[in-house]
Amino acid sequence: AHEPCVAEVPEGGQDGLDLVDLHDAFLQLAPRDRLALTSWTVHEGAAARVAEDLGVRRELVKVRLFRARQRLRRALETLGAGA
């Protein structure tokens, strides 16, 4: 099942999220988190490919992504851009 990714957030969506805010929040993330989210997007959710990019076991991919998304959400909240 394909999960929504950062690249699929529409500009000025219903929740008021702006791509500029998303970009700024993304840049606040640690390189490891940016790589996890970017790899997930590039490989369209293929956990094995993401695991290879991250240098981790496939089982850890969803954990890394969950934590990266949490940190992205917090960064957005800090910017006052989203919930």
PDB file of C-alpha atoms in Angstrom:
ATOM      1  CA  ALA A   1       0.000   0.000   0.000  1.00  0.00           C
ATOM      2  CA  HIS A   2       1.320   3.380  -0.994  1.00  0.00           C
ATOM      3  CA  GLU A   3       1.457   5.908   1.844  1.00  0.00           C
ATOM      4  CA  PRO A   4       1.242   9.661   1.228  1.00  0.00           C
ATOM      5  CA  CYS A   5       4.612  11.307   1.066  1.00  0.00           C
ATOM      6  CA  VAL A   6       5.965  14.805   1.400  1.00  0.00           C
ATOM      7  CA  ALA A   7       5.975  15.391  -2.358  1.00  0.00           C
ATOM      8  CA  GLU A   8       2.239  14.724  -2.560  1.00  0.00           C
ATOM      9  CA  VAL A   9       1.150  17.602  -0.305  1.00  0.00           C
ATOM     10  CA  PRO A  10      -0.719  20.119  -2.441  1.00  0.00           C
ATOM     11  CA  GLU A  11       0.181  23.780  -2.257  1.00  0.00           C
ATOM     12  CA  GLY A  12      -2.215  25.698  -0.015  1.00  0.00           C
ATOM     13  CA  GLY A  13      -4.096  22.538   0.932  1.00  0.00           C
ATOM     14  CA  GLN A  14      -7.178  22.384   3.110  1.00  0.00           C
ATOM     15  CA  ASP A  15      -5.114  22.553   6.274  1.00  0.00           C
ATOM     16  CA  GLY A  16      -3.396  25.741   5.113  1.00  0.00           C
ATOM     17  CA  LEU A  17      -0.076  24.000   4.540  1.00  0.00           C
ATOM     18  CA  ASP A  18       2.133  25.946   2.178  1.00  0.00           C
ATOM     19  CA  LEU A  19       4.945  24.350   0.161  1.00  0.00           C
ATOM     20  CA  VAL A  20       7.333  27.072   1.324  1.00  0.00           C
ATOM     21  CA  ASP A  21       6.639  26.140   4.955  1.00  0.00           C
ATOM     22  CA  LEU A  22       7.014  22.470   4.103  1.00  0.00           C
ATOM     23  CA  HIS A  23      10.345  23.149   2.414  1.00  0.00           C
ATOM     24  CA  ASP A  24      11.599  25.206   5.374  1.00  0.00           C
ATOM     25  CA  ALA A  25      10.540  22.506   7.833  1.00  0.00           C
ATOM     26  CA  PHE A  26      12.128  19.801   5.675  1.00  0.00           C
ATOM     27  CA  LEU A  27      15.443  21.678   5.708  1.00  0.00           C
ATOM     28  CA  GLN A  28      15.331  21.774   9.512  1.00  0.00           C
ATOM     29  CA  LEU A  29      15.402  17.975   9.645  1.00  0.00           C
ATOM     30  CA  ALA A  30      18.576  16.023  10.195  1.00  0.00           C
ATOM     31  CA  PRO A  31      20.147  14.653   6.994  1.00  0.00           C
ATOM     32  CA  ARG A  32      19.146  11.121   8.040  1.00  0.00           C
ATOM     33  CA  ASP A  33      15.471  12.128   8.225  1.00  0.00           C
ATOM     34  CA  ARG A  34      15.612  13.997   4.915  1.00  0.00           C
ATOM     35  CA  LEU A  35      17.178  10.945   3.259  1.00  0.00           C
ATOM     36  CA  ALA A  36      14.507   8.619   4.654  1.00  0.00           C
ATOM     37  CA  LEU A  37      11.633  10.791   3.429  1.00  0.00           C
ATOM     38  CA  THR A  38      13.251  11.509   0.069  1.00  0.00           C
ATOM     39  CA  SER A  39      14.147   7.874  -0.553  1.00  0.00           C
ATOM     40  CA  TRP A  40      10.582   6.783   0.283  1.00  0.00           C
ATOM     41  CA  THR A  41       9.280   9.275  -2.271  1.00  0.00           C
ATOM     42  CA  VAL A  42      11.801   8.421  -4.990  1.00  0.00           C
ATOM     43  CA  HIS A  43      11.322   4.682  -4.602  1.00  0.00           C
ATOM     44  CA  GLU A  44       7.533   5.044  -4.297  1.00  0.00           C
ATOM     45  CA  GLY A  45       7.365   3.263  -0.975  1.00  0.00           C
ATOM     46  CA  ALA A  46       9.588   0.305  -1.872  1.00  0.00           C
ATOM     47  CA  ALA A  47      10.874  -0.554   1.602  1.00  0.00           C
ATOM     48  CA  ALA A  48      13.711  -2.743   0.326  1.00  0.00           C
ATOM     49  CA  ARG A  49      15.120   0.083  -1.815  1.00  0.00           C
ATOM     50  CA  VAL A  50      14.745   2.594   1.025  1.00  0.00           C
ATOM     51  CA  ALA A  51      16.527   0.196   3.380  1.00  0.00           C
ATOM     52  CA  GLU A  52      19.399  -0.033   0.913  1.00  0.00           C
ATOM     53  CA  ASP A  53      19.675   3.775   0.709  1.00  0.00           C
ATOM     54  CA  LEU A  54      19.583   4.108   4.495  1.00  0.00           C
ATOM     55  CA  GLY A  55      21.905   1.192   5.147  1.00  0.00           C
ATOM     56  CA  VAL A  56      19.428  -0.441   7.534  1.00  0.00           C
ATOM     57  CA  ARG A  57      17.339  -3.592   7.677  1.00  0.00           C
ATOM     58  CA  ARG A  58      14.035  -3.412   5.859  1.00  0.00           C
ATOM     59  CA  GLU A  59      12.168  -3.774   9.160  1.00  0.00           C
ATOM     60  CA  LEU A  60      13.618  -0.468  10.371  1.00  0.00           C
ATOM     61  CA  VAL A  61      12.408   1.555   7.396  1.00  0.00           C
ATOM     62  CA  LYS A  62       8.899   2.181   8.730  1.00  0.00           C
ATOM     63  CA  VAL A  63      10.288   3.092  12.159  1.00  0.00           C
ATOM     64  CA  ARG A  64      12.685   5.601  10.602  1.00  0.00           C
ATOM     65  CA  LEU A  65       9.920   7.044   8.428  1.00  0.00           C
ATOM     66  CA  PHE A  66       7.503   7.308  11.348  1.00  0.00           C
ATOM     67  CA  ARG A  67      10.047   9.199  13.406  1.00  0.00           C
ATOM     68  CA  ALA A  68      11.076  11.421  10.490  1.00  0.00           C
ATOM     69  CA  ARG A  69       7.422  12.320   9.868  1.00  0.00           C
ATOM     70  CA  GLN A  70       6.961  13.135  13.548  1.00  0.00           C
ATOM     71  CA  ARG A  71       9.958  15.463  13.465  1.00  0.00           C
ATOM     72  CA  LEU A  72       8.693  17.065  10.243  1.00  0.00           C
ATOM     73  CA  ARG A  73       5.294  17.607  11.854  1.00  0.00           C
ATOM     74  CA  ARG A  74       6.937  19.247  14.887  1.00  0.00           C
ATOM     75  CA  ALA A  75       9.043  21.471  12.616  1.00  0.00           C
ATOM     76  CA  LEU A  76       5.875  22.548  10.794  1.00  0.00           C
ATOM     77  CA  GLU A  77       4.181  23.307  14.094  1.00  0.00           C
ATOM     78  CA  THR A  78       7.185  25.392  15.130  1.00  0.00           C
ATOM     79  CA  LEU A  79       6.786  27.380  11.927  1.00  0.00           C
ATOM     80  CA  GLY A  80       3.087  27.769  12.739  1.00  0.00           C
ATOM     81  CA  ALA A  81       2.179  26.061   9.507  1.00  0.00           C
ATOM     82  CA  GLY A  82       0.233  22.990  10.480  1.00  0.00           C
ATOM     83  CA  ALA A  83      -1.063  20.547  13.004  1.00  0.00           C
TER      84      ALA A  83
END
